[in-house]
Short mmCIF file of C-alpha atoms and ligand atoms in Angstrom, two decimals:
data_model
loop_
_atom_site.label_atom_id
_atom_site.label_comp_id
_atom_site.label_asym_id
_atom_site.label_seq_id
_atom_site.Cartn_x
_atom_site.Cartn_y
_atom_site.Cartn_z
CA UNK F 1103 -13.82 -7.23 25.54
CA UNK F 1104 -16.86 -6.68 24.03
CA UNK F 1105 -18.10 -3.64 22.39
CA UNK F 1106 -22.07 -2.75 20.89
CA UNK F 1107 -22.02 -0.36 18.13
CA UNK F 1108 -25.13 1.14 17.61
CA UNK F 1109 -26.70 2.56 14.80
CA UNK F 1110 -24.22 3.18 12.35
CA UNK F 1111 -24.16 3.19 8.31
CA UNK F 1112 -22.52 -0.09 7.87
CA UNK F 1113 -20.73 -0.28 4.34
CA UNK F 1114 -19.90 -3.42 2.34
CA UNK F 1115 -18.01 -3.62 -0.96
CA UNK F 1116 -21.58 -4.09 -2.53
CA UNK F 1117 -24.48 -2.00 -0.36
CA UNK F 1118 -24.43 0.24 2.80
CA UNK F 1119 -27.62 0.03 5.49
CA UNK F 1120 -27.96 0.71 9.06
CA UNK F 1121 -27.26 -1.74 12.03
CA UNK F 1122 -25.46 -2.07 14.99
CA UNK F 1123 -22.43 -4.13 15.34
CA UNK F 1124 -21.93 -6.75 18.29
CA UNK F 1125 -18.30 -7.25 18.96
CA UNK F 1126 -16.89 -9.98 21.35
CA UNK F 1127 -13.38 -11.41 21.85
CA UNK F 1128 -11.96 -9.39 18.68
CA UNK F 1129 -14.70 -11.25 16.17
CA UNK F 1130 -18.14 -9.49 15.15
CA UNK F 1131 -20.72 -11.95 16.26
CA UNK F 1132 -23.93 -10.18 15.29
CA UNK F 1133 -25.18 -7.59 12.83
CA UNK F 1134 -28.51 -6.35 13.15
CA UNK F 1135 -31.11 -4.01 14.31
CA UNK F 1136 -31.69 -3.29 17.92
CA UNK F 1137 -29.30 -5.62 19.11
CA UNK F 1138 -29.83 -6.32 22.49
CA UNK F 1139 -26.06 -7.58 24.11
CA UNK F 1140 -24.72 -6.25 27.09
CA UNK F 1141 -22.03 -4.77 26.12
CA UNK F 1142 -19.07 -2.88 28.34
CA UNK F 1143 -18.57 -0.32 25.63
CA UNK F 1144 -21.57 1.21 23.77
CA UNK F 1145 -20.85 3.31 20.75
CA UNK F 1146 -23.07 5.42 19.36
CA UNK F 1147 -22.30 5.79 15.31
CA UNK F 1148 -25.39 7.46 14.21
CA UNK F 1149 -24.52 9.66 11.55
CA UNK F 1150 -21.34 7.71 11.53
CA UNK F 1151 -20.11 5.11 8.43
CA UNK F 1152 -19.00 1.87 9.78
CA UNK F 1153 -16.27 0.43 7.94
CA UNK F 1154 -13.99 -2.47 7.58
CA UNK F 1155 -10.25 -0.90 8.28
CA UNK F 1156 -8.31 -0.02 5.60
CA UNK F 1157 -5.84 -3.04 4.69
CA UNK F 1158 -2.27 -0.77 3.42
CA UNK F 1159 -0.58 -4.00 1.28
CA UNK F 1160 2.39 -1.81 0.09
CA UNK F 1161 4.48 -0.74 2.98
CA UNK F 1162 8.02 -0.48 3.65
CA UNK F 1163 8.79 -0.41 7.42
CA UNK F 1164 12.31 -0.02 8.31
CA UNK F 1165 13.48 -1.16 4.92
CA UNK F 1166 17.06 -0.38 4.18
CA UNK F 1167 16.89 1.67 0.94
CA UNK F 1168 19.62 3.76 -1.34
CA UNK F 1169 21.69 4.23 1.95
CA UNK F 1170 19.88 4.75 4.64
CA UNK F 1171 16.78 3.04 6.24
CA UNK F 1172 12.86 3.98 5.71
CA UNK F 1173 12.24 6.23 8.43
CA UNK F 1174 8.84 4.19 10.14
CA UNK F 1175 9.80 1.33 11.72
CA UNK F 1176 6.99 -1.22 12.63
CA UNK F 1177 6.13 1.30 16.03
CA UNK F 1178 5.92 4.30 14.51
CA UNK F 1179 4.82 3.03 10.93
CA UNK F 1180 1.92 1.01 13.06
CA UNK F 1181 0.98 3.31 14.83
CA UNK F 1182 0.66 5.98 12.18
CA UNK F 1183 -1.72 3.67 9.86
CA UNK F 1184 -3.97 2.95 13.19
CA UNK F 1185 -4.37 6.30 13.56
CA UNK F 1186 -5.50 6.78 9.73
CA UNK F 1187 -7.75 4.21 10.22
CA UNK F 1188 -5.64 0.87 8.68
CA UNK F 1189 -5.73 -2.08 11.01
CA UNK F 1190 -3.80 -4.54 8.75
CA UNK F 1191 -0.65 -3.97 6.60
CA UNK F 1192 1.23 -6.18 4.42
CA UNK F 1193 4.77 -5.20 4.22
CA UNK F 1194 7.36 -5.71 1.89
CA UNK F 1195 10.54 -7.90 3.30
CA UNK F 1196 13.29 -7.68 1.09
CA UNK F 1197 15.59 -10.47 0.97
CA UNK F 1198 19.07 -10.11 1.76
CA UNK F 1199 21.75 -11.64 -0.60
CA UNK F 1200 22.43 -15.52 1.04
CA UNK F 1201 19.49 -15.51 2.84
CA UNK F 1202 16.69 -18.13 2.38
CA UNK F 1203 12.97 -16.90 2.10
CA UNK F 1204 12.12 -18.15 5.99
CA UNK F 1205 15.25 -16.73 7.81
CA UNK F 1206 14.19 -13.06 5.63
CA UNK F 1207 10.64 -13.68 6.91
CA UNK F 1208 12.23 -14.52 10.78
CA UNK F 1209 14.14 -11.38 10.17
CA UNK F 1210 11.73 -9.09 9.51
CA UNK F 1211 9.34 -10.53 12.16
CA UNK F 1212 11.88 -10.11 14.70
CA UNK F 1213 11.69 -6.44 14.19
CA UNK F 1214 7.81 -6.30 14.59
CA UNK F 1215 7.91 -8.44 17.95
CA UNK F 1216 7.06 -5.94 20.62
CA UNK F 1217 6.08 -2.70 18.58
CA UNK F 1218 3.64 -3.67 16.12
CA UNK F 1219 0.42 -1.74 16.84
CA UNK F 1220 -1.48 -3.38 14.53
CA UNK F 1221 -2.00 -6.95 12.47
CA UNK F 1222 0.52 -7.44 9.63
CA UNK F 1223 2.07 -9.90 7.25
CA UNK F 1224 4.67 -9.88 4.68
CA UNK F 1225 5.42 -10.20 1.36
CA UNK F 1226 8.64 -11.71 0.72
CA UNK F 1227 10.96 -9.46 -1.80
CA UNK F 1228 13.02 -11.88 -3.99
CA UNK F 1229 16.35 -10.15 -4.45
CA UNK F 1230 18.50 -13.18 -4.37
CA UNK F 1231 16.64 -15.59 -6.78
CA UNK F 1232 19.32 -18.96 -6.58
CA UNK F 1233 17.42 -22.02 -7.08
CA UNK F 1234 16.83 -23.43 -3.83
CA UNK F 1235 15.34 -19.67 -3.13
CA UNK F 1236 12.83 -20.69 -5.91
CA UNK F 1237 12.09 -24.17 -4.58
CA UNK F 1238 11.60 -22.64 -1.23
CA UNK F 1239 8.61 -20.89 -2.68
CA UNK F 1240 6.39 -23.35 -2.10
CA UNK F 1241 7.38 -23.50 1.50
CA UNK F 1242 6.38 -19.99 1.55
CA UNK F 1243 3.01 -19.83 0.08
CA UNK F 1244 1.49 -23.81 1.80
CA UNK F 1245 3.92 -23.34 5.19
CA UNK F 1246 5.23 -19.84 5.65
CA UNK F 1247 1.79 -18.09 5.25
CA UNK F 1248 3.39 -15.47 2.84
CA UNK F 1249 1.87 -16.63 -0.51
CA UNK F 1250 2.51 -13.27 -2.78
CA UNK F 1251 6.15 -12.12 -3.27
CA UNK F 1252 7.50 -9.09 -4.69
CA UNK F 1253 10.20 -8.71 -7.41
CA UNK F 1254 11.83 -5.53 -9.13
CA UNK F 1255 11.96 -4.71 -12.93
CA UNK F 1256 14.50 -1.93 -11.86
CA UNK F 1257 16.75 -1.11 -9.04
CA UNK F 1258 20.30 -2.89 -8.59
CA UNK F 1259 18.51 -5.69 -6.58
CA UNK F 1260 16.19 -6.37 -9.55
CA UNK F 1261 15.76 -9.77 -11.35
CA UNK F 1262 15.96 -10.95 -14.78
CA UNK F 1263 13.13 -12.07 -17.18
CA UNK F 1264 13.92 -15.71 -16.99
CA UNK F 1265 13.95 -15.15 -12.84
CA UNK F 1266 10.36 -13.59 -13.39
CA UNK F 1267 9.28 -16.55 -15.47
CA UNK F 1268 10.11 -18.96 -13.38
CA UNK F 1269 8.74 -17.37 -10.32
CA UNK F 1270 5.23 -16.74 -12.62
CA UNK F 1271 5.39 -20.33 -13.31
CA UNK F 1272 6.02 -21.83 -9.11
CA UNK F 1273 2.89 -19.41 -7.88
CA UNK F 1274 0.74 -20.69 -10.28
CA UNK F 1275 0.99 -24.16 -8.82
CA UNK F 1276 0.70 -23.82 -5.53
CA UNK F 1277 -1.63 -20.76 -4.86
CA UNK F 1278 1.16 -17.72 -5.79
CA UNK F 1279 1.27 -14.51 -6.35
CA UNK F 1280 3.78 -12.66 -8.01
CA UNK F 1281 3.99 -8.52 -7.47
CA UNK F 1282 5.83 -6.67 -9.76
CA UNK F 1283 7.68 -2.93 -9.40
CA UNK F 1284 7.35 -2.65 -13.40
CA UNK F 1285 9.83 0.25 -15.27
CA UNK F 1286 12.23 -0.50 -17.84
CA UNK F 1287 15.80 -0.10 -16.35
CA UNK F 1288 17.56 0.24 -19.34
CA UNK F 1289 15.15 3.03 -21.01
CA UNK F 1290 15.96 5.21 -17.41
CA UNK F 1291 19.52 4.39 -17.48
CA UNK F 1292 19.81 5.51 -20.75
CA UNK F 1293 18.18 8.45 -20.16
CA UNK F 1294 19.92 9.26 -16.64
CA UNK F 1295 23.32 9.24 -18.72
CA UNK F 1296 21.32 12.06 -21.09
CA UNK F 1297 20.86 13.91 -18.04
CA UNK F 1298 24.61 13.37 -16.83
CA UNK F 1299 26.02 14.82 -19.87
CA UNK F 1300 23.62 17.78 -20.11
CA UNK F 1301 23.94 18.71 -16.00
CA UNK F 1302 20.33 18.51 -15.83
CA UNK F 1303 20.04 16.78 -12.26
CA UNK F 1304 17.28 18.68 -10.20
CA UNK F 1305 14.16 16.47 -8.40
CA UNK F 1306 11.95 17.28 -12.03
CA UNK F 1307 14.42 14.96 -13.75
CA UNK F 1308 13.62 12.32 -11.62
CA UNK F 1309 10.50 12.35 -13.40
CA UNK F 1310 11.63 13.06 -17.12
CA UNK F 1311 14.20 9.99 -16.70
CA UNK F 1312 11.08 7.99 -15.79
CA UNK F 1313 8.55 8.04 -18.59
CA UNK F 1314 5.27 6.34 -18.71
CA UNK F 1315 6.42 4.92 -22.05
CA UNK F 1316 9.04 2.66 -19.31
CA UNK F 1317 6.11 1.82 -17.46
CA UNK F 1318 4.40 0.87 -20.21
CA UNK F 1319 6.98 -1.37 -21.45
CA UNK F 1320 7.50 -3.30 -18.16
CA UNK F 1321 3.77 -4.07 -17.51
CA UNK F 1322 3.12 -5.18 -20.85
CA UNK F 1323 6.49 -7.40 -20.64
CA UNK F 1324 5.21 -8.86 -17.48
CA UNK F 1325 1.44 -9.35 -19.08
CA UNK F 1326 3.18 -11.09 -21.96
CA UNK F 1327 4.97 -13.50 -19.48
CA UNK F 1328 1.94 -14.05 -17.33
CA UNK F 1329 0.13 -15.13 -20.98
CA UNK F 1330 2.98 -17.64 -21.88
CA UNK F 1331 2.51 -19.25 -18.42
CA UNK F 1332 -0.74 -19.04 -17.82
CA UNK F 1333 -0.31 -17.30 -14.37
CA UNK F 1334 -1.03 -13.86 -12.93
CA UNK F 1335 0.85 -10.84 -11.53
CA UNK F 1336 0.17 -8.04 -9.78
CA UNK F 1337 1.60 -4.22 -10.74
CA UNK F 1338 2.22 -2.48 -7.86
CA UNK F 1339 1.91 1.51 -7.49
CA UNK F 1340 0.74 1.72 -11.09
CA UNK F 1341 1.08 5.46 -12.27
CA UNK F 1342 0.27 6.11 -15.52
CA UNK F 1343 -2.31 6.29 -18.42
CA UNK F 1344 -0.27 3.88 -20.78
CA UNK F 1345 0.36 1.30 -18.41
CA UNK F 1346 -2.98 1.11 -17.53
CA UNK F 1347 -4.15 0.63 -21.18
CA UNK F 1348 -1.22 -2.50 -20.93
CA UNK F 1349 -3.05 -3.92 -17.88
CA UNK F 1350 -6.45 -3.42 -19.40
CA UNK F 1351 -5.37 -4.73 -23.06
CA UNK F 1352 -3.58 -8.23 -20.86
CA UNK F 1353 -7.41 -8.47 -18.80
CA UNK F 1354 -9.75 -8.02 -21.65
CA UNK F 1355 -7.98 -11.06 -23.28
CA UNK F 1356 -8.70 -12.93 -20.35
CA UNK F 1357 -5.06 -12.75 -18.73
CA UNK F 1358 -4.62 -12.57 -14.91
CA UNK F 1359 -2.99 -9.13 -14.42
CA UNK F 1360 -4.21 -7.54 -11.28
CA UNK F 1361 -2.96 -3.98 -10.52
CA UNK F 1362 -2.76 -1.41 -7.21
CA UNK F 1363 -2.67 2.15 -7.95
CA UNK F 1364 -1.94 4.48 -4.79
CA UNK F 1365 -3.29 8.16 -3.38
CA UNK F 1366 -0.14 10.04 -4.49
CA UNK F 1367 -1.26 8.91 -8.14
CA UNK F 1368 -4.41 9.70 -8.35
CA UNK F 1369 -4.05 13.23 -6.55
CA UNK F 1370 -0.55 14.78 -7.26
CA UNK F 1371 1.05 15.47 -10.68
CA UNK F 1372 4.25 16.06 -11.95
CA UNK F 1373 4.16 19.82 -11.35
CA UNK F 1374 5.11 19.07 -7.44
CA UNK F 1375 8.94 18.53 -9.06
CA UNK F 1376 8.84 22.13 -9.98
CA UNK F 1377 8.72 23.46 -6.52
CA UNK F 1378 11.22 25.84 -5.18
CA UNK F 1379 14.20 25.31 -4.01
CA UNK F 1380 15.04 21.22 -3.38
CA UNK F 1381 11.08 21.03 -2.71
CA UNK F 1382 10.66 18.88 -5.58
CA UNK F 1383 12.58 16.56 -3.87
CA UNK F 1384 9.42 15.63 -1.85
CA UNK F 1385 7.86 13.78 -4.61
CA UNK F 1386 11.08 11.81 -5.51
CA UNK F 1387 9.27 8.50 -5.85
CA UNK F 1388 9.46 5.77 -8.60
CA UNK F 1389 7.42 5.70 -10.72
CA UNK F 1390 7.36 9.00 -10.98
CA UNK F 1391 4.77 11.28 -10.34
CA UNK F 1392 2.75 11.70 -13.96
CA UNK F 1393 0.01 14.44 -15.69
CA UNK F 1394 -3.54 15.30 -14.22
CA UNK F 1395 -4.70 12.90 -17.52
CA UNK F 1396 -2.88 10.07 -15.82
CA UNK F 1397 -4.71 10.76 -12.63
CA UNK F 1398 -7.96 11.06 -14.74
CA UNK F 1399 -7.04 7.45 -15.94
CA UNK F 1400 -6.36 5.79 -12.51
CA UNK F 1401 -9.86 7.29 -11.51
CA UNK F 1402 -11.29 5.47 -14.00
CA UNK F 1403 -9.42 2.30 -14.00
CA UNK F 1404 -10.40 1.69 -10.64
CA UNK F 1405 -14.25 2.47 -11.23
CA UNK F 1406 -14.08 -0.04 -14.40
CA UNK F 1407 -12.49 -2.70 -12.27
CA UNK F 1408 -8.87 -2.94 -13.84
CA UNK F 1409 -7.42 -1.52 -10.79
CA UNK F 1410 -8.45 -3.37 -8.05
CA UNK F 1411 -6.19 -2.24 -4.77
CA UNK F 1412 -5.21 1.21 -3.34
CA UNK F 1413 -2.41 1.10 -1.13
CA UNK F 1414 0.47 3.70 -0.22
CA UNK F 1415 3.79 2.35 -0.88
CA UNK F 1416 4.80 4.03 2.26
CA UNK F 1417 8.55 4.47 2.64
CA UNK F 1418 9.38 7.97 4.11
CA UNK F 1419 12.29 9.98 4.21
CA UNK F 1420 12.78 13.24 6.10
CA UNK F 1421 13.29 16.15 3.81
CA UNK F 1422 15.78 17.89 5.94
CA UNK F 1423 18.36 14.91 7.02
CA UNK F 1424 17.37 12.52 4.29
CA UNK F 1425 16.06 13.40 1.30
CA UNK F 1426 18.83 16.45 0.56
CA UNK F 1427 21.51 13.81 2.14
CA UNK F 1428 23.79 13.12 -0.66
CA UNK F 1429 21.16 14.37 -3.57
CA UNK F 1430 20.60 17.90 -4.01
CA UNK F 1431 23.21 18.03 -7.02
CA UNK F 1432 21.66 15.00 -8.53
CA UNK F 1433 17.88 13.61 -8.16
CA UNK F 1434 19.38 10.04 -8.52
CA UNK F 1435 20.84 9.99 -5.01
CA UNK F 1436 17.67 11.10 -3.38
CA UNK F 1437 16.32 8.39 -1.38
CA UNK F 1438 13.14 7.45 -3.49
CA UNK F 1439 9.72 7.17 -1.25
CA UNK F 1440 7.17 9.41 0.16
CA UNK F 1441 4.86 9.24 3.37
CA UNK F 1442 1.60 7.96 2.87
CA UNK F 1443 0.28 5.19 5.61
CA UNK F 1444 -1.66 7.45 7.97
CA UNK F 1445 -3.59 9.58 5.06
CA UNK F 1446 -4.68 6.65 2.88
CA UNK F 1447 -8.37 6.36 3.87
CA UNK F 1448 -8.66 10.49 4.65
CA UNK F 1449 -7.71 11.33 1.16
CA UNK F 1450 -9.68 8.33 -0.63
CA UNK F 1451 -12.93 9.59 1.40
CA UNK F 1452 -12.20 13.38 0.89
CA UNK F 1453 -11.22 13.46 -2.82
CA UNK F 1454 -12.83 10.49 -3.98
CA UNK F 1455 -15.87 9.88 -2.23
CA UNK F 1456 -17.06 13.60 -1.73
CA UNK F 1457 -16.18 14.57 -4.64
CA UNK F 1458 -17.54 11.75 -6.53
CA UNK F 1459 -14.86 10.11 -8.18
CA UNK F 1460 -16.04 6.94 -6.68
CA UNK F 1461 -18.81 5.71 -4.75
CA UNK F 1462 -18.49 4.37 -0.91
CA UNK F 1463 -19.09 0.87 -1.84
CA UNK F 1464 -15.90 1.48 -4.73
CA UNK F 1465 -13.46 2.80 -1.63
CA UNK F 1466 -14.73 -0.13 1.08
CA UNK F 1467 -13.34 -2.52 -1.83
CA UNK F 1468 -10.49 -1.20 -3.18
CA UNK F 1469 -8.96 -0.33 0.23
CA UNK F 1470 -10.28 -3.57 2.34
CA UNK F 1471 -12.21 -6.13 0.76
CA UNK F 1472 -10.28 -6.87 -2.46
CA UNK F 1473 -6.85 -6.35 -0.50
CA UNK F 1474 -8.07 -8.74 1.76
CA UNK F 1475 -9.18 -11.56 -1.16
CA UNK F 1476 -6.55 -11.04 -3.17
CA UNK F 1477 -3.75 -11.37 -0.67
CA UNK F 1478 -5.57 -14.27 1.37
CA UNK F 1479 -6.49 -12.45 4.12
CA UNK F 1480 -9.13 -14.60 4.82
CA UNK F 1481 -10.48 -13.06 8.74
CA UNK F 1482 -10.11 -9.73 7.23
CA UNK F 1483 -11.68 -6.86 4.61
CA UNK F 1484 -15.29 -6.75 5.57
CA UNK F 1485 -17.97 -6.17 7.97
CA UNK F 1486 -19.36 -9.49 8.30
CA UNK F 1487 -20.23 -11.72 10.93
CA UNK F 1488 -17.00 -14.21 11.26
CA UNK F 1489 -14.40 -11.77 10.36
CA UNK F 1490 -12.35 -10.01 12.72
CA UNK F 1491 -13.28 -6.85 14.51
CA UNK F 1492 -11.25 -4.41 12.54
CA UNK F 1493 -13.25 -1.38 12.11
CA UNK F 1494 -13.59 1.98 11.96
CA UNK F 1495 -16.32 4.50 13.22
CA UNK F 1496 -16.18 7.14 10.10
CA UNK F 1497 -17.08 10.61 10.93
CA UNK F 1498 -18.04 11.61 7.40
CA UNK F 1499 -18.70 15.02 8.02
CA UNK F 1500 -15.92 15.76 10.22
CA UNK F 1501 -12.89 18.67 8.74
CA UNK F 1502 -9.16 17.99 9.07
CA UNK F 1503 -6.18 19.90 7.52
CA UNK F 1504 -3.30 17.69 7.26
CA UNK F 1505 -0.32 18.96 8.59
CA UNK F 1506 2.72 17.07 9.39
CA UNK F 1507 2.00 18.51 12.71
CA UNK F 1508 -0.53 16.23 13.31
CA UNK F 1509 0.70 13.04 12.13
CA UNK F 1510 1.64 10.18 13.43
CA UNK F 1511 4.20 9.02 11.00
CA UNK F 1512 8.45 9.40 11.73
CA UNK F 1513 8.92 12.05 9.07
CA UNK F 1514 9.20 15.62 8.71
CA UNK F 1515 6.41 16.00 6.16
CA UNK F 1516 3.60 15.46 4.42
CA UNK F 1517 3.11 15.61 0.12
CA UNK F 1518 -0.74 16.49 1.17
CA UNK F 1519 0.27 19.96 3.79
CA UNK F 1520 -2.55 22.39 3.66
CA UNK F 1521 -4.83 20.02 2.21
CA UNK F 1522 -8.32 20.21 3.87
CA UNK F 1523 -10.36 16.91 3.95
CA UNK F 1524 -13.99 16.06 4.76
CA UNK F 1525 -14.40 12.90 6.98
CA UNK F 1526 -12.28 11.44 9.26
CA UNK F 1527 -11.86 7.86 11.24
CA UNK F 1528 -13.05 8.74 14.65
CA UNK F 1529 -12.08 5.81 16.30
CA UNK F 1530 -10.73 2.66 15.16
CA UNK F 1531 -10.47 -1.16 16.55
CA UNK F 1532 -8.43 -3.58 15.68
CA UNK F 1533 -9.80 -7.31 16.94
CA UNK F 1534 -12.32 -5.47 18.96
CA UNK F 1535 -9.99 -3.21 21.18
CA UNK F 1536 -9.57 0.36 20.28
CA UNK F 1537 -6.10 1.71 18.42
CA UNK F 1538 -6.86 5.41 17.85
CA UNK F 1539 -9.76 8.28 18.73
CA UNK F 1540 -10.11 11.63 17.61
CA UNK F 1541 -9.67 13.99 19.90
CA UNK F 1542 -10.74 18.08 19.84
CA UNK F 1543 -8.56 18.70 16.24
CA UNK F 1544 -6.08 15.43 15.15
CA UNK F 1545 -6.27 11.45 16.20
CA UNK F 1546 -4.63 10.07 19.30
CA UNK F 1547 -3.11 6.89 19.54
CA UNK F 1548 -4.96 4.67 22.30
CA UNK F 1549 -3.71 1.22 21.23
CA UNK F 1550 -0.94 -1.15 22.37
CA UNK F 1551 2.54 -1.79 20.93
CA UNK F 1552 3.57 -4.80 20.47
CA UNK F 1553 -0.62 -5.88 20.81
CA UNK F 1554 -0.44 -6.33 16.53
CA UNK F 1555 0.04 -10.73 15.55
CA UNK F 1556 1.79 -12.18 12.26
CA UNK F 1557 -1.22 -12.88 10.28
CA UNK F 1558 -0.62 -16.47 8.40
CA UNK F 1559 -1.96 -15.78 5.06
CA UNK F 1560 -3.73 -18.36 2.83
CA UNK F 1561 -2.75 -19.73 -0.42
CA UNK F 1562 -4.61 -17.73 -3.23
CA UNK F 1563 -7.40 -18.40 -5.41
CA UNK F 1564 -7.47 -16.22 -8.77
CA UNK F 1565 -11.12 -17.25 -12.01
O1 URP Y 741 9.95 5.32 -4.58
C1 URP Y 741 9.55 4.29 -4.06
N1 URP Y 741 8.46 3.75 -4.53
N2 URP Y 741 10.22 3.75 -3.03
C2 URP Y 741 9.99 2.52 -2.39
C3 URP Y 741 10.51 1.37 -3.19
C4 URP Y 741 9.58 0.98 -4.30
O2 URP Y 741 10.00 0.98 -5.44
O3 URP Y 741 8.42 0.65 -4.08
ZN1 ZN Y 742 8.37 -0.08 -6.27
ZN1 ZN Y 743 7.11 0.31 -2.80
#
């Protein structure tokens, strides 16, 4: 399989110039200009941006959540993101109570086998933290090749502070990282019983039980443990203007706290919950959806460098089935999660790029090359001779309205409907053989279940 691609803007985290692009047996052998390979596919990108694909680290295939399941499994989840133009996803794999860290990793691997589209590896959720589950971190990061783990501030499957201490202090010695869903639980508890007792329970007081101030709280908790063991962390989906000040106060003191902010954050606001009807129910995701000034903030914490990673948090529930299942008298029983996988690198071109909230070079890192560093993905995140041959061919002038219509992904809508974008992936390769091509109006699927491998991370390296 090899593949030429000719002429295209090739873009790096740190310039953009035209080459072509030699491809053989899934690696890029040779950038340059006028290659001369015979190749058996040609591709013509003038005009076109080639990029490194988009790496989604914040996915939740098939997870069982608040009663039911996420609706993408790894087919249809895979599938979806190869058609968006991601060619690598890191997904979360929760831990189930009694298990050890490798039979949840076996698990969860056993449900990719034969229907992932598209590279993947996990990140192992610690749920049930006894301490052989803690000693069996090592394992995990040197043997496993799954060296950044998740753990919950809220939710019933959340851990304590002394859990999250201990875990901060095991990563740091053998090349760890610990991710963190950061909201107080007691600050939304307390205010979900408010809510109880006045009857206020539609989807907008999802968002009022959620304030930033509990985001706030929880990240600067976490910084505060990072600082006492002289470790790092990584906030995941990171919403709001006050928690980014907490991340930003932890890094200017020098203390490792990495953060991931995600599309739905930086483009939709808390007015969604006021949509008629159950609509609002759409946007019931935690943390919440916040103001256009958070938004404004995220923007900027990404071009300062505090936010380093955009991902989705994926986890999609159907409206009509799923989201009004046992919830439409109370937001607390809506299953929380929104789609995201397949319109990641659309939106980030479309509203960021164009519109000059960030600059090319800013989206190339933030959605492949820093993902790729800092979760050890070492074949992966760049356009660079060595590294796999995950790319797409960017059409940057080419419309799309996103419709559910036209998606890939197992779920009955979209938070973006209606929205026109400029720039879409026009085909897309993962290890050299193409996944997806556009075709007249939408993209079409032209990959391989099942064709997607494990991808044994590397232990990480943090200054
Ligand atoms: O609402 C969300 N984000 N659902 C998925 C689980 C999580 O907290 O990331
Ligand atoms: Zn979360
Ligand atoms: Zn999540």
């Amino acid at each position: 399989m090899s593949v030429l691609i000719k002429n295209g803007l090739v873009v790096t985290s740190s310039s953009s110039y035209t080459a072509d692009v030699y491809v053989e047996e899934g690696k890029i052998k040779a950038i340059g200009t006028q290659l001369d390979y015979s190749a058996k596919t040609i591709v013509d990108a003038k005009g076109k941006y080639v990029l490194p694909g988009a790496i989604d680290p914040h996915t939740h295939l098939a997870m069982p959540f608040m009663g039911t399941f996420a609706q993408d499994d790894y087919e249809t989840g895979t599938i979806a993101a190869a058609c968006g133009g991601v060619t690598c996803v890191v997904d979360f794999d929760l831990q189930q109570k009694g298990e050890s860290l490798f039979q949840a990793i076996e698990r969860k691997k056993s449900w990719a086998k034969d229907k992932v589209a598209i590279d993947y590896s996990l990140h192992p959720a610690i749920m049930d933290p006894r301490p052989e589950v803690i000693d069996e971190v090592k394992d995990a990061i040197l043997e496993y090749g799954t060296p950044s783990f998740k753990i919950f501030m809220v939710y019933d499957f959340r851990v304590d502070d002394a859990t999250m201490i201990r875990l901060l202090k095991e990563t740091k010695k053998y090349g760890g990282l610990v991710q963190v869903h950061a909201e107080n639980v007691h600050m939304i508890n307390h205010l979900n019983e408010e809510f109880q007792k006045a009857g206020t329970l539609s989807p907008y007081y999802h968002a009022k039980s959620r304030p930033n101030i509990a985001e706030e709280e929880a990240v600067s908790r976490a910084a505060k443990m990072v600082e006492m063991t002289g470790s790092r962390i990584y906030i995941v989906h990171l919403s709001s203007k006050e928690g980014l000040f907490r991340v930003k106060e932890a890094r200017d003191r020098g203390i490792n706290v990495f953060a991931e902010t995600c599309p739905q954050y930086l483009l939709l606001d808390e007015e969604r919950y006021k949509e008629s009807g159950f609509n609002g129910a759409k946007y019931v995701m935690s943390p919440p959806l916040r103001t256009k000034e958070s938004n404004q903030a995220l923007w900027d914490g990404i071009n300062q460098g505090d936010i380093q990673v955009l991902a989705t948090d994926h986890c999609p529930f159907d409206f009509n089935g799923k989201k009004d299942m046992n919830g439409t008298d109370d937001y607390k029983k809506i299953p929380n999660g929104a789609p995201g996988i397949e319109t990641l690198l659309m939106l980030m071109h479309s509203e960021g790029v164009v519109k000059g909230r960030i600059s090319l070079e800013k989206m190339v890192d933030v959605l492949s090359t820093a993902t790729a560093k800092m979760f050890g993905l070492k074949d992966k995140g760049e356009i660079c001779v060595g590294k796999d041959a995950d790319i797409v061919i960017f059409d940057p002038k080419q419309k799309f309205t996103i419709t559910q219509e036209k998606l890939h992904m197992n779920v009955d809508y979209t938070p973006y409907e209606g929205m026109e974008v400029t720039g879409m992936p026009v085909e897309v390769y993962s290890r050299g053989k193409k996944v997806s091509q556009w075709k007249t109006d939408h993209v079409e699927f032209v990959g391989q279940k099942g064709y997607g491998r494990f991808i044994k991370r590397q232990p990480l390296t943090f200054k």
